[in-house]
């Protein structure tokens, strides 16, 4: 993937802005955040907690995939030595 493709792809993405209340992104063409505009404070705290939990799970998955890639790389390297 070249740098030009990345810039082209990014330019086609809709512009987004970050919500001050929930810190998630939403389209800048909207007046209100689609994530938290209809939530009260207790529901907002639950949304933030759920989002943090999903970030932790994603980080854990990334570590597992990195370890798997290293194991596969080592196996490929060893197979070329034989």
C-alpha positions as CSV (number, residue, x, y, z in Angstrom):
1,X,0.0,0.0,0.0
2,X,1.6,3.2,-1.0
3,X,1.4,6.6,0.7
4,X,-0.7,8.0,-2.2
5,X,-3.4,5.4,-1.6
6,X,-3.5,6.2,2.1
7,X,-3.9,10.0,1.4
8,X,-6.6,9.3,-1.2
9,X,-8.5,7.0,1.1
10,X,-8.3,9.5,4.0
11,X,-9.5,12.3,1.8
12,X,-12.7,10.4,0.9
13,X,-13.6,9.7,4.6
14,X,-16.3,12.0,6.1
15,X,-14.9,14.7,8.3
16,X,-15.4,14.1,12.0
17,X,-15.1,16.0,15.2
18,X,-14.6,14.8,18.8
19,X,-17.4,15.2,21.3
20,X,-16.4,17.1,24.4
21,X,-18.8,15.1,26.5
22,X,-18.1,11.4,25.6
23,X,-14.8,11.9,23.7
24,X,-16.0,9.8,20.7
25,X,-16.0,11.0,17.1
26,X,-19.1,11.9,15.1
27,X,-19.7,13.6,11.7
28,X,-19.1,17.3,11.7
29,X,-22.2,17.8,9.6
30,X,-24.4,16.8,12.6
31,X,-25.4,19.3,15.3
32,X,-25.2,16.8,18.2
33,X,-23.2,13.8,19.0
34,X,-24.9,10.5,17.9
35,X,-23.4,8.6,20.9
36,X,-24.3,10.7,23.9
37,X,-26.8,13.4,23.0
38,X,-29.8,11.5,24.4
39,X,-28.0,9.9,27.4
40,X,-28.1,11.1,31.0
41,X,-25.0,11.2,33.2
42,X,-25.3,7.7,34.5
43,X,-25.8,6.3,31.0
44,X,-22.8,8.3,29.8
45,X,-20.6,6.8,32.5
46,X,-21.8,3.3,31.4
47,X,-21.0,4.2,27.7
48,X,-17.5,5.4,28.7
49,X,-16.9,2.3,30.7
50,X,-18.0,0.0,27.9
51,X,-15.8,1.9,25.4
52,X,-12.8,1.6,27.7
53,X,-13.5,-2.2,28.1
54,X,-13.6,-2.6,24.3
55,X,-10.3,-0.8,24.0
56,X,-8.7,-3.1,26.5
57,X,-10.0,-6.2,24.6
58,X,-8.7,-4.8,21.4
59,X,-5.2,-4.2,22.9
60,X,-5.2,-7.7,24.3
61,X,-6.2,-9.1,20.8
62,X,-3.4,-7.0,19.3
63,X,-0.8,-8.6,21.6
64,X,-2.0,-12.1,20.8
65,X,-1.8,-11.4,17.1
66,X,1.7,-9.9,17.5
67,X,2.9,-13.0,19.4
68,X,1.3,-15.3,16.7
69,X,3.1,-13.3,14.0
70,X,6.5,-13.7,15.8
71,X,5.9,-17.4,16.2
72,X,5.1,-17.8,12.6
73,X,8.1,-15.7,11.6
74,X,10.4,-17.8,13.8
75,X,9.0,-21.0,12.3
76,X,9.5,-19.7,8.7
77,X,13.1,-18.7,9.6
78,X,13.9,-22.1,11.1
79,X,12.3,-23.9,8.1
80,X,14.6,-21.9,5.7
81,X,17.7,-22.9,7.7
82,X,16.9,-26.7,7.2
